[in-house]
Amino acid sequence: INLMRNLLKIIFFASTFFLITNTSSVYSETIKEKCKRIGKEYSWDNCGDKLRKDGDLWGATAAYGKSIMEGQNTRLSYPYFYLGFIKNKLGDQEGAIEDYTKALSIDPYDGISYNNRGTIYQRMRKIKLACDDYLQGKYNGIDTSFSNYSKFCE
């Protein structure tokens, strides 16, 4: 399992770095060119949102990564939240937890990050951590966290 987790991290970081800096036959344009083409070059986060919604998770990852690298974001926890979302969707639960934790270190009132991280902990059978996160999400006004806490923790 550790080998698989490390392999996922290597693939994730290598793909993101490659998309940010280069082109290839698979990705015929850099992330900057891709964002400009779709009309979202003014904000890496907006470009990441568009690519994520279109199903281009690797492109979205590269755009959010650029946002973090350039310090462009005024909503500082935002790119970390969506990197966590994408990593979870791609099966990298540990990476998702790291990104949600980073988002929460920037914005400790981000109830959705607590809820999403709690859901990952729950799937990993780390019930105490899941319940702690659901409770924090509940305190920060997230209805889903309230439901999850009531269902799994009481």
mmCIF file of C-alpha atoms in Angstrom:
data_model
loop_
_atom_site.group_PDB
_atom_site.id
_atom_site.type_symbol
_atom_site.label_atom_id
_atom_site.label_comp_id
_atom_site.label_asym_id
_atom_site.label_seq_id
_atom_site.Cartn_x
_atom_site.Cartn_y
_atom_site.Cartn_z
ATOM 1 C CA ILE A 1 0.000 0.000 0.000
ATOM 2 C CA ASN A 2 2.843 2.416 0.792
ATOM 3 C CA LEU A 3 4.434 1.616 -2.564
ATOM 4 C CA MET A 4 1.141 2.369 -4.330
ATOM 5 C CA ARG A 5 0.702 5.609 -2.353
ATOM 6 C CA ASN A 6 4.234 6.726 -3.206
ATOM 7 C CA LEU A 7 3.724 5.814 -6.853
ATOM 8 C CA LEU A 8 0.516 7.889 -6.949
ATOM 9 C CA LYS A 9 2.368 10.863 -5.437
ATOM 10 C CA ILE A 10 5.193 10.580 -7.958
ATOM 11 C CA ILE A 11 2.781 10.353 -10.885
ATOM 12 C CA PHE A 12 0.704 13.238 -9.531
ATOM 13 C CA PHE A 13 3.632 15.596 -8.965
ATOM 14 C CA ALA A 14 5.426 14.657 -12.199
ATOM 15 C CA SER A 15 2.276 15.145 -14.262
ATOM 16 C CA THR A 16 1.509 18.475 -12.610
ATOM 17 C CA PHE A 17 5.063 19.742 -13.065
ATOM 18 C CA PHE A 18 5.092 18.622 -16.682
ATOM 19 C CA LEU A 19 1.797 20.348 -17.431
ATOM 20 C CA ILE A 20 2.937 23.576 -15.819
ATOM 21 C CA THR A 21 6.238 23.765 -17.651
ATOM 22 C CA ASN A 22 6.078 21.785 -20.892
ATOM 23 C CA THR A 23 4.046 20.377 -23.699
ATOM 24 C CA SER A 24 3.730 16.799 -24.920
ATOM 25 C CA SER A 25 1.904 14.801 -27.529
ATOM 26 C CA VAL A 26 -0.800 14.003 -24.952
ATOM 27 C CA TYR A 27 -1.077 17.583 -23.756
ATOM 28 C CA SER A 28 -0.353 19.630 -26.838
ATOM 29 C CA GLU A 29 -0.186 22.904 -24.953
ATOM 30 C CA THR A 30 1.170 24.280 -21.702
ATOM 31 C CA ILE A 31 -1.261 25.114 -18.928
ATOM 32 C CA LYS A 32 -0.786 28.818 -19.709
ATOM 33 C CA GLU A 33 -1.728 28.252 -23.349
ATOM 34 C CA LYS A 34 -4.657 26.048 -22.339
ATOM 35 C CA CYS A 35 -6.006 28.672 -19.917
ATOM 36 C CA LYS A 36 -5.586 31.413 -22.485
ATOM 37 C CA ARG A 37 -7.399 29.337 -25.124
ATOM 38 C CA ILE A 38 -10.420 28.809 -22.881
ATOM 39 C CA GLY A 39 -10.415 32.494 -21.916
ATOM 40 C CA LYS A 40 -9.463 32.025 -18.276
ATOM 41 C CA GLU A 41 -5.858 33.255 -18.323
ATOM 42 C CA TYR A 42 -6.599 36.149 -15.972
ATOM 43 C CA SER A 43 -6.831 33.791 -12.997
ATOM 44 C CA TRP A 44 -5.269 30.378 -12.467
ATOM 45 C CA ASP A 45 -8.098 29.505 -10.084
ATOM 46 C CA ASN A 46 -10.783 30.370 -12.655
ATOM 47 C CA CYS A 47 -8.937 28.309 -15.240
ATOM 48 C CA GLY A 48 -8.624 25.424 -12.764
ATOM 49 C CA ASP A 49 -12.355 25.625 -12.071
ATOM 50 C CA LYS A 50 -13.208 25.478 -15.772
ATOM 51 C CA LEU A 51 -10.848 22.580 -16.449
ATOM 52 C CA ARG A 52 -12.100 20.668 -13.390
ATOM 53 C CA LYS A 53 -15.722 21.115 -14.445
ATOM 54 C CA ASP A 54 -14.794 19.943 -17.958
ATOM 55 C CA GLY A 55 -13.205 16.796 -16.493
ATOM 56 C CA ASP A 56 -9.564 17.751 -17.150
ATOM 57 C CA LEU A 57 -8.351 16.975 -13.632
ATOM 58 C CA TRP A 58 -4.649 17.044 -14.527
ATOM 59 C CA GLY A 59 -5.017 20.420 -16.226
ATOM 60 C CA ALA A 60 -6.985 21.737 -13.240
ATOM 61 C CA THR A 61 -4.263 20.483 -10.916
ATOM 62 C CA ALA A 62 -1.655 22.346 -12.921
ATOM 63 C CA ALA A 63 -3.709 25.563 -12.864
ATOM 64 C CA TYR A 64 -4.275 25.382 -9.087
ATOM 65 C CA GLY A 65 -0.582 24.606 -8.655
ATOM 66 C CA LYS A 66 0.322 27.732 -10.627
ATOM 67 C CA SER A 67 -2.028 29.751 -8.432
ATOM 68 C CA ILE A 68 -0.201 28.533 -5.340
ATOM 69 C CA MET A 69 3.269 29.004 -6.863
ATOM 70 C CA GLU A 70 2.541 32.564 -7.961
ATOM 71 C CA GLY A 71 0.594 33.534 -4.845
ATOM 72 C CA GLN A 72 -2.146 34.805 -7.139
ATOM 73 C CA ASN A 73 -5.087 33.757 -5.048
ATOM 74 C CA THR A 74 -6.913 36.142 -2.771
ATOM 75 C CA ARG A 75 -8.918 33.170 -1.445
ATOM 76 C CA LEU A 76 -5.764 31.509 -0.166
ATOM 77 C CA SER A 77 -7.222 28.147 0.894
ATOM 78 C CA TYR A 78 -9.174 27.740 -2.351
ATOM 79 C CA PRO A 79 -6.562 25.992 -4.537
ATOM 80 C CA TYR A 80 -5.642 23.615 -1.706
ATOM 81 C CA PHE A 81 -9.308 22.723 -1.240
ATOM 82 C CA TYR A 82 -9.684 21.803 -4.908
ATOM 83 C CA LEU A 83 -6.373 19.972 -5.028
ATOM 84 C CA GLY A 84 -7.697 17.884 -2.132
ATOM 85 C CA PHE A 85 -10.940 17.339 -4.008
ATOM 86 C CA ILE A 86 -9.104 16.218 -7.164
ATOM 87 C CA LYS A 87 -6.611 13.989 -5.353
ATOM 88 C CA ASN A 88 -9.459 12.286 -3.524
ATOM 89 C CA LYS A 89 -11.271 11.749 -6.817
ATOM 90 C CA LEU A 90 -8.095 10.244 -8.319
ATOM 91 C CA GLY A 91 -7.704 7.885 -5.345
ATOM 92 C CA ASP A 92 -4.881 9.665 -3.499
ATOM 93 C CA GLN A 93 -6.541 9.858 -0.082
ATOM 94 C CA GLU A 94 -3.354 10.721 1.812
ATOM 95 C CA GLY A 95 -2.590 13.536 -0.623
ATOM 96 C CA ALA A 96 -6.155 14.803 -0.326
ATOM 97 C CA ILE A 97 -5.883 14.833 3.466
ATOM 98 C CA GLU A 98 -2.643 16.831 3.209
ATOM 99 C CA ASP A 99 -4.263 19.420 0.940
ATOM 100 C CA TYR A 100 -7.407 19.746 3.057
ATOM 101 C CA THR A 101 -5.169 20.125 6.126
ATOM 102 C CA LYS A 102 -3.225 22.898 4.355
ATOM 103 C CA ALA A 103 -6.497 24.606 3.403
ATOM 104 C CA LEU A 104 -7.606 24.435 7.039
ATOM 105 C CA SER A 105 -4.297 25.837 8.274
ATOM 106 C CA ILE A 106 -5.026 28.898 6.114
ATOM 107 C CA ASP A 107 -8.757 29.098 6.850
ATOM 108 C CA PRO A 108 -9.721 27.240 10.035
ATOM 109 C CA TYR A 109 -13.405 28.101 9.468
ATOM 110 C CA ASP A 110 -13.638 26.194 6.168
ATOM 111 C CA GLY A 111 -16.359 23.751 7.156
ATOM 112 C CA ILE A 112 -16.452 22.036 3.765
ATOM 113 C CA SER A 113 -12.772 21.074 4.052
ATOM 114 C CA TYR A 114 -13.490 19.597 7.482
ATOM 115 C CA ASN A 115 -16.428 17.634 6.082
ATOM 116 C CA ASN A 116 -14.509 16.343 3.057
ATOM 117 C CA ARG A 117 -11.485 15.361 5.126
ATOM 118 C CA GLY A 118 -13.811 13.671 7.615
ATOM 119 C CA THR A 119 -15.376 11.644 4.819
ATOM 120 C CA ILE A 120 -11.935 10.441 3.731
ATOM 121 C CA TYR A 121 -11.051 9.528 7.330
ATOM 122 C CA GLN A 122 -14.330 7.655 7.592
ATOM 123 C CA ARG A 123 -13.532 5.613 4.455
ATOM 124 C CA MET A 124 -10.104 4.882 5.951
ATOM 125 C CA ARG A 125 -11.847 3.634 9.115
ATOM 126 C CA LYS A 126 -10.308 6.430 11.211
ATOM 127 C CA ILE A 127 -13.615 7.121 12.913
ATOM 128 C CA LYS A 128 -12.310 9.329 15.737
ATOM 129 C CA LEU A 129 -10.630 11.672 13.246
ATOM 130 C CA ALA A 130 -13.718 11.600 11.006
ATOM 131 C CA CYS A 131 -15.985 12.521 13.914
ATOM 132 C CA ASP A 132 -13.661 15.336 14.995
ATOM 133 C CA ASP A 133 -13.792 16.788 11.482
ATOM 134 C CA TYR A 134 -17.551 16.324 11.130
ATOM 135 C CA LEU A 135 -17.988 18.152 14.424
ATOM 136 C CA GLN A 136 -15.830 21.057 13.213
ATOM 137 C CA GLY A 137 -17.756 21.156 9.948
ATOM 138 C CA LYS A 138 -20.987 21.159 11.921
ATOM 139 C CA TYR A 139 -19.764 24.074 14.062
ATOM 140 C CA ASN A 140 -18.925 25.951 10.857
ATOM 141 C CA GLY A 141 -22.441 25.613 9.451
ATOM 142 C CA ILE A 142 -22.128 22.693 7.046
ATOM 143 C CA ASP A 143 -25.379 20.702 6.993
ATOM 144 C CA THR A 144 -23.704 17.610 5.552
ATOM 145 C CA SER A 145 -21.280 17.566 8.483
ATOM 146 C CA PHE A 146 -24.216 17.760 10.867
ATOM 147 C CA SER A 147 -25.846 14.785 9.115
ATOM 148 C CA ASN A 148 -22.589 12.814 8.999
ATOM 149 C CA TYR A 149 -21.887 13.496 12.666
ATOM 150 C CA SER A 150 -25.404 12.425 13.644
ATOM 151 C CA LYS A 151 -25.182 9.284 11.505
ATOM 152 C CA PHE A 152 -21.666 8.045 12.341
ATOM 153 C CA CYS A 153 -20.615 9.623 15.622
ATOM 154 C CA GLU A 154 -23.515 9.756 18.061
#
